[in-house]
PDB file of C-alpha atoms in Angstrom:
ATOM      1  CA  MET A   1     -36.399  32.927 -28.926  1.00 50.00           C
ATOM      2  CA  PRO A   2     -36.065  31.509 -32.542  1.00 52.00           C
ATOM      3  CA  GLU A   3     -35.268  27.768 -32.726  1.00 54.00           C
ATOM      4  CA  GLY A   4     -31.627  26.811 -33.421  1.00 52.00           C
ATOM      5  CA  SER A   5     -30.136  30.008 -32.010  1.00 47.00           C
ATOM      6  CA  SER A   6     -27.868  29.999 -28.841  1.00 47.00           C
ATOM      7  CA  CYS A   7     -27.841  31.690 -26.243  1.00 44.00           C
ATOM      8  CA  ARG A   8     -25.497  32.440 -23.446  1.00 46.00           C
ATOM      9  CA  ILE A   9     -26.895  32.249 -19.927  1.00 40.00           C
ATOM     10  CA  ARG A  10     -25.619  35.823 -18.136  1.00 40.00           C
ATOM     11  CA  LEU A  11     -25.777  36.472 -14.532  1.00 39.00           C
ATOM     12  CA  GLU A  12     -25.905  40.066 -13.923  1.00 43.00           C
ATOM     13  CA  SER A  13     -24.460  40.962  -9.844  1.00 42.00           C
ATOM     14  CA  GLY A  14     -23.485  44.528  -8.749  1.00 45.00           C
ATOM     15  CA  SER A  15     -24.312  46.614  -5.863  1.00 45.00           C
ATOM     16  CA  GLY A  16     -27.147  48.555  -7.346  1.00 48.00           C
ATOM     17  CA  ALA A  17     -25.426  51.866  -7.953  1.00 50.00           C
ATOM     18  CA  GLY A  18     -24.495  52.140 -11.658  1.00 49.00           C
ATOM     19  CA  SER A  19     -24.565  49.332 -14.494  1.00 49.00           C
ATOM     20  CA  PRO A  20     -24.454  45.483 -13.061  1.00 49.00           C
ATOM     21  CA  ASP A  21     -21.264  43.694 -14.081  1.00 48.00           C
ATOM     22  CA  PRO A  22     -22.068  40.669 -16.454  1.00 52.00           C
ATOM     23  CA  VAL A  23     -20.966  37.306 -14.474  1.00 55.00           C
ATOM     24  CA  TYR A  24     -20.915  34.363 -16.403  1.00 54.00           C
ATOM     25  CA  PRO A  25     -21.556  30.760 -14.605  1.00 60.00           C
ATOM     26  CA  ARG A  26     -19.311  29.442 -12.488  1.00 59.00           C
ATOM     27  CA  PRO A  27     -17.902  26.045 -13.266  1.00 59.00           C
ATOM     28  CA  PHE A  28     -19.366  22.949 -11.423  1.00 54.00           C
ATOM     29  CA  ARG A  29     -16.661  22.809  -8.806  1.00 55.00           C
ATOM     30  CA  SER A  30     -17.307  25.939  -7.721  1.00 55.00           C
ATOM     31  CA  ARG A  31     -21.157  25.782  -8.191  1.00 52.00           C
ATOM     32  CA  ARG A  32     -21.020  22.444  -5.634  1.00 55.00           C
ATOM     33  CA  ARG A  33     -23.198  22.555  -2.330  1.00 53.00           C
ATOM     34  CA  ASN A  34     -20.709  24.727  -0.189  1.00 55.00           C
ATOM     35  CA  ARG A  35     -22.979  26.224   2.375  1.00 60.00           C
ATOM     36  CA  HIS A  36     -21.283  29.895   3.510  1.00 62.00           C
ATOM     37  CA  GLY A  37     -18.344  29.629   1.533  1.00 61.00           C
ATOM     38  CA  ARG A  38     -17.003  26.519   4.223  1.00 62.00           C
ATOM     39  CA  GLY A  39     -16.972  23.362   2.320  1.00 62.00           C
ATOM     40  CA  LEU A  40     -14.300  20.437   3.236  1.00 59.00           C
ATOM     41  CA  ARG A  41     -11.860  21.941   5.689  1.00 61.00           C
ATOM     42  CA  GLY A  42      -9.509  19.727   5.583  1.00 62.00           C
ATOM     43  CA  GLU A  43      -8.783  15.978   5.198  1.00 65.00           C
ATOM     44  CA  LEU A  44     -11.206  13.418   6.625  1.00 67.00           C
ATOM     45  CA  LEU A  45      -8.651  11.266   7.857  1.00 69.00           C
ATOM     46  CA  PRO A  46      -5.101  12.846   8.669  1.00 70.00           C
ATOM     47  CA  ALA A  47      -2.108  11.351   6.882  1.00 68.00           C
ATOM     48  CA  HIS A  48      -0.670  10.027  10.664  1.00 71.00           C
ATOM     49  CA  LEU A  49      -3.603   8.372  11.611  1.00 72.00           C
ATOM     50  CA  ALA A  50      -3.739   4.404  10.545  1.00 67.00           C
ATOM     51  CA  GLY A  51      -6.936   4.805   8.189  1.00 71.00           C
ATOM     52  CA  SER A  52      -5.884   7.076   5.841  1.00 70.00           C
ATOM     53  CA  ARG A  53      -3.557   4.649   4.455  1.00 74.00           C
ATOM     54  CA  THR A  54      -4.542   1.834   1.916  1.00 81.00           C
ATOM     55  CA  ARG A  55      -4.014  -2.088   3.149  1.00 84.00           C
ATOM     56  CA  ALA A  56      -1.329  -2.251   0.211  1.00 86.00           C
ATOM     57  CA  GLU A  57       0.250   0.848   1.625  1.00 88.00           C
ATOM     58  CA  ARG A  58       0.583  -0.652   5.264  1.00 89.00           C
ATOM     59  CA  PHE A  59       1.424  -3.787   3.873  1.00 90.00           C
ATOM     60  CA  ASP A  60       4.606  -1.945   2.259  1.00 91.00           C
ATOM     61  CA  GLU A  61       5.167  -0.440   5.502  1.00 91.00           C
ATOM     62  CA  TRP A  62       5.265  -4.024   7.424  1.00 91.00           C
ATOM     63  CA  VAL A  63       7.371  -5.139   4.666  1.00 92.00           C
ATOM     64  CA  MET A  64      10.140  -1.949   5.606  1.00 93.00           C
ATOM     65  CA  GLU A  65       9.704  -2.269   9.593  1.00 92.00           C
ATOM     66  CA  SER A  66      10.674  -6.208   9.061  1.00 90.00           C
ATOM     67  CA  ALA A  67      13.481  -5.333   6.914  1.00 90.00           C
ATOM     68  CA  GLN A  68      14.658  -2.679   9.443  1.00 90.00           C
ATOM     69  CA  ARG A  69      14.117  -4.858  12.260  1.00 89.00           C
ATOM     70  CA  LEU A  70      16.629  -7.499  10.356  1.00 89.00           C
ATOM     71  CA  GLU A  71      19.187  -4.590   9.799  1.00 89.00           C
ATOM     72  CA  ARG A  72      19.206  -3.698  13.383  1.00 88.00           C
ATOM     73  CA  LEU A  73      20.247  -7.263  14.098  1.00 86.00           C
ATOM     74  CA  TRP A  74      22.285  -8.096  11.216  1.00 84.00           C
ATOM     75  CA  GLY A  75      23.736  -4.293  10.277  1.00 83.00           C
ATOM     76  CA  GLU A  76      25.468  -3.960   6.809  1.00 80.00           C
ATOM     77  CA  ASP A  77      24.867  -8.092   5.997  1.00 78.00           C
ATOM     78  CA  ILE A  78      20.783  -6.920   4.961  1.00 83.00           C
ATOM     79  CA  GLN A  79      21.646  -3.600   3.236  1.00 83.00           C
ATOM     80  CA  SER A  80      22.332  -5.540  -0.217  1.00 85.00           C
ATOM     81  CA  TYR A  81      19.077  -7.181   0.198  1.00 88.00           C
ATOM     82  CA  GLN A  82      16.427  -6.065  -2.192  1.00 90.00           C
ATOM     83  CA  PHE A  83      12.971  -6.204  -1.053  1.00 90.00           C
ATOM     84  CA  VAL A  84      10.080  -6.225  -3.348  1.00 91.00           C
ATOM     85  CA  VAL A  85       6.494  -6.611  -2.877  1.00 92.00           C
ATOM     86  CA  GLN A  86       3.542  -7.746  -5.589  1.00 91.00           C
ATOM     87  CA  GLU A  87       0.322  -9.071  -5.197  1.00 90.00           C
ATOM     88  CA  ILE A  88       0.298 -12.155  -6.344  1.00 88.00           C
ATOM     89  CA  PRO A  89       2.809 -14.452  -7.898  1.00 88.00           C
ATOM     90  CA  GLU A  90       2.866 -14.656 -11.792  1.00 88.00           C
ATOM     91  CA  GLY A  91       1.813 -17.754 -12.842  1.00 83.00           C
ATOM     92  CA  LEU A  92      -0.305 -18.390 -10.593  1.00 82.00           C
ATOM     93  CA  GLU A  93      -3.100 -19.974 -12.455  1.00 84.00           C
ATOM     94  CA  GLU A  94      -1.099 -22.652 -13.957  1.00 85.00           C
ATOM     95  CA  LEU A  95       0.930 -23.555 -10.186  1.00 83.00           C
ATOM     96  CA  LEU A  96      -2.941 -23.932  -9.156  1.00 83.00           C
ATOM     97  CA  ARG A  97      -3.954 -26.362 -12.164  1.00 85.00           C
ATOM     98  CA  ARG A  98      -0.796 -28.514 -11.438  1.00 88.00           C
ATOM     99  CA  GLY A  99      -1.996 -28.660  -7.601  1.00 84.00           C
ATOM    100  CA  GLY A 100       0.939 -27.040  -6.226  1.00 78.00           C
ATOM    101  CA  SER A 101       0.233 -24.772  -3.249  1.00 84.00           C
ATOM    102  CA  ILE A 102       0.469 -20.605  -3.147  1.00 86.00           C
ATOM    103  CA  PRO A 103       3.905 -18.931  -2.104  1.00 89.00           C
ATOM    104  CA  LEU A 104       3.702 -16.709   0.285  1.00 90.00           C
ATOM    105  CA  ALA A 105       7.508 -15.165  -1.114  1.00 92.00           C
ATOM    106  CA  ALA A 106      10.049 -15.715  -3.510  1.00 91.00           C
ATOM    107  CA  ALA A 107      14.078 -15.267  -3.017  1.00 91.00           C
ATOM    108  CA  ALA A 108      16.479 -14.782  -5.609  1.00 90.00           C
ATOM    109  CA  PRO A 109      19.962 -14.668  -5.409  1.00 90.00           C
ATOM    110  CA  GLY A 110      21.954 -11.728  -6.819  1.00 84.00           C
ATOM    111  CA  ASN A 111      23.935 -12.224 -10.282  1.00 86.00           C
ATOM    112  CA  GLY A 112      27.068  -9.808 -10.357  1.00 82.00           C
ATOM    113  CA  PRO A 113      26.325  -6.518  -9.532  1.00 86.00           C
ATOM    114  CA  LYS A 114      22.334  -7.595  -9.518  1.00 88.00           C
ATOM    115  CA  PRO A 115      21.406  -7.581  -5.982  1.00 89.00           C
ATOM    116  CA  PRO A 116      19.668 -10.662  -4.190  1.00 90.00           C
ATOM    117  CA  VAL A 117      15.704  -9.817  -3.957  1.00 91.00           C
ATOM    118  CA  ILE A 118      12.784 -11.428  -1.938  1.00 91.00           C
ATOM    119  CA  THR A 119       9.311 -10.917  -3.386  1.00 92.00           C
ATOM    120  CA  ILE A 120       6.685 -11.053  -0.720  1.00 93.00           C
ATOM    121  CA  TYR A 121       3.048 -11.622  -2.379  1.00 93.00           C
ATOM    122  CA  ARG A 122       0.215  -9.148  -0.345  1.00 92.00           C
ATOM    123  CA  ARG A 123      -2.796 -11.308  -1.270  1.00 92.00           C
ATOM    124  CA  PRO A 124      -1.352 -14.836  -0.206  1.00 90.00           C
ATOM    125  CA  VAL A 125       0.147 -13.593   2.867  1.00 91.00           C
ATOM    126  CA  GLU A 126      -3.232 -11.916   3.839  1.00 90.00           C
ATOM    127  CA  SER A 127      -5.482 -14.591   2.942  1.00 89.00           C
ATOM    128  CA  THR A 128      -3.051 -16.861   5.330  1.00 87.00           C
ATOM    129  CA  ALA A 129      -2.987 -15.010   8.150  1.00 86.00           C
ATOM    130  CA  ARG A 130      -6.795 -14.098   8.302  1.00 84.00           C
ATOM    131  CA  GLY A 131      -7.391 -13.758  11.974  1.00 78.00           C
ATOM    132  CA  LEU A 132      -5.006 -16.416  12.861  1.00 81.00           C
ATOM    133  CA  VAL A 133      -1.920 -14.804  13.013  1.00 83.00           C
ATOM    134  CA  PRO A 134      -0.419 -10.751  13.023  1.00 87.00           C
ATOM    135  CA  VAL A 135      -0.313 -10.190   9.035  1.00 89.00           C
ATOM    136  CA  SER A 136       2.922  -7.972  10.378  1.00 88.00           C
ATOM    137  CA  GLU A 137       4.683 -10.854  12.097  1.00 90.00           C
ATOM    138  CA  LEU A 138       3.667 -13.054   9.455  1.00 91.00           C
ATOM    139  CA  ILE A 139       5.737 -10.818   7.068  1.00 91.00           C
ATOM    140  CA  HIS A 140       8.671 -10.555   9.201  1.00 91.00           C
ATOM    141  CA  ASP A 141       8.203 -14.677   9.587  1.00 91.00           C
ATOM    142  CA  VAL A 142       8.238 -14.889   5.626  1.00 92.00           C
ATOM    143  CA  VAL A 143      11.063 -12.563   4.866  1.00 92.00           C
ATOM    144  CA  VAL A 144      13.172 -14.485   7.747  1.00 92.00           C
ATOM    145  CA  GLU A 145      12.665 -17.852   6.223  1.00 92.00           C
ATOM    146  CA  GLN A 146      13.484 -16.242   2.539  1.00 92.00           C
ATOM    147  CA  LEU A 147      16.732 -14.295   4.406  1.00 92.00           C
ATOM    148  CA  ALA A 148      17.373 -18.036   5.361  1.00 91.00           C
ATOM    149  CA  SER A 149      17.368 -19.757   2.449  1.00 92.00           C
ATOM    150  CA  LEU A 150      19.323 -17.161   0.996  1.00 90.00           C
ATOM    151  CA  MET A 151      21.950 -17.244   3.455  1.00 88.00           C
ATOM    152  CA  ASN A 152      22.172 -20.934   3.620  1.00 90.00           C
ATOM    153  CA  MET A 153      20.891 -21.063   7.578  1.00 88.00           C
ATOM    154  CA  ASP A 154      17.803 -21.592  10.267  1.00 89.00           C
ATOM    155  CA  PRO A 155      14.938 -19.295  10.295  1.00 89.00           C
ATOM    156  CA  GLU A 156      16.092 -19.033  14.082  1.00 89.00           C
ATOM    157  CA  THR A 157      19.539 -18.302  13.655  1.00 88.00           C
ATOM    158  CA  ILE A 158      18.447 -15.327  11.957  1.00 87.00           C
ATOM    159  CA  ASP A 159      15.780 -13.988  13.890  1.00 85.00           C
ATOM    160  CA  PRO A 160      15.485 -15.388  17.581  1.00 85.00           C
ATOM    161  CA  THR A 161      11.864 -14.400  17.738  1.00 84.00           C
ATOM    162  CA  TYR A 162      10.961 -16.151  14.339  1.00 84.00           C
ATOM    163  CA  GLY A 163       7.734 -18.201  14.932  1.00 77.00           C
ATOM    164  CA  ARG A 164       6.571 -16.860  18.049  1.00 77.00           C
ATOM    165  CA  PHE A 165       3.107 -15.566  16.655  1.00 68.00           C
ATOM    166  CA  ARG A 166       2.399 -19.029  14.839  1.00 64.00           C
ATOM    167  CA  PRO A 167      -0.513 -21.225  15.896  1.00 55.00           C
ATOM    168  CA  LEU A 168       0.535 -24.355  17.586  1.00 40.00           C
TER     169      LEU A 168
END
């Protein structure tokens, strides 16, 4: 073959009778090792199992469960609140430089049509819980604390089970 000429690889297949049909190479995805045409039969972990969700997705679910738990206790009063999850608080570096403690959550009262917002910071909550308290219960306690500050009430008034998992 002369140098610089292009050659297209051509595979031939056929039944043996007549002229063979030209088949060009398959794309990479279909050439992967796929013994006996089986391939991957399904998801590695089905969606209903806990291991199929990421930590962030589980955290979001725990925040929603906490809000629903409070909604069962308080009814329509809680429906106007908005719950938000962020990875870390904004301005964390500056806060640490000044020697302040890392907040687990923040609450902002509503202004006009804007609803009150409770923001839970995922990384600080997870690092605080580390084996001492179940993360889901710490999330609930943090949400109750923020809600109590917005409603000007004691956390025990908001939820009687507040603080039951905290170490002494």
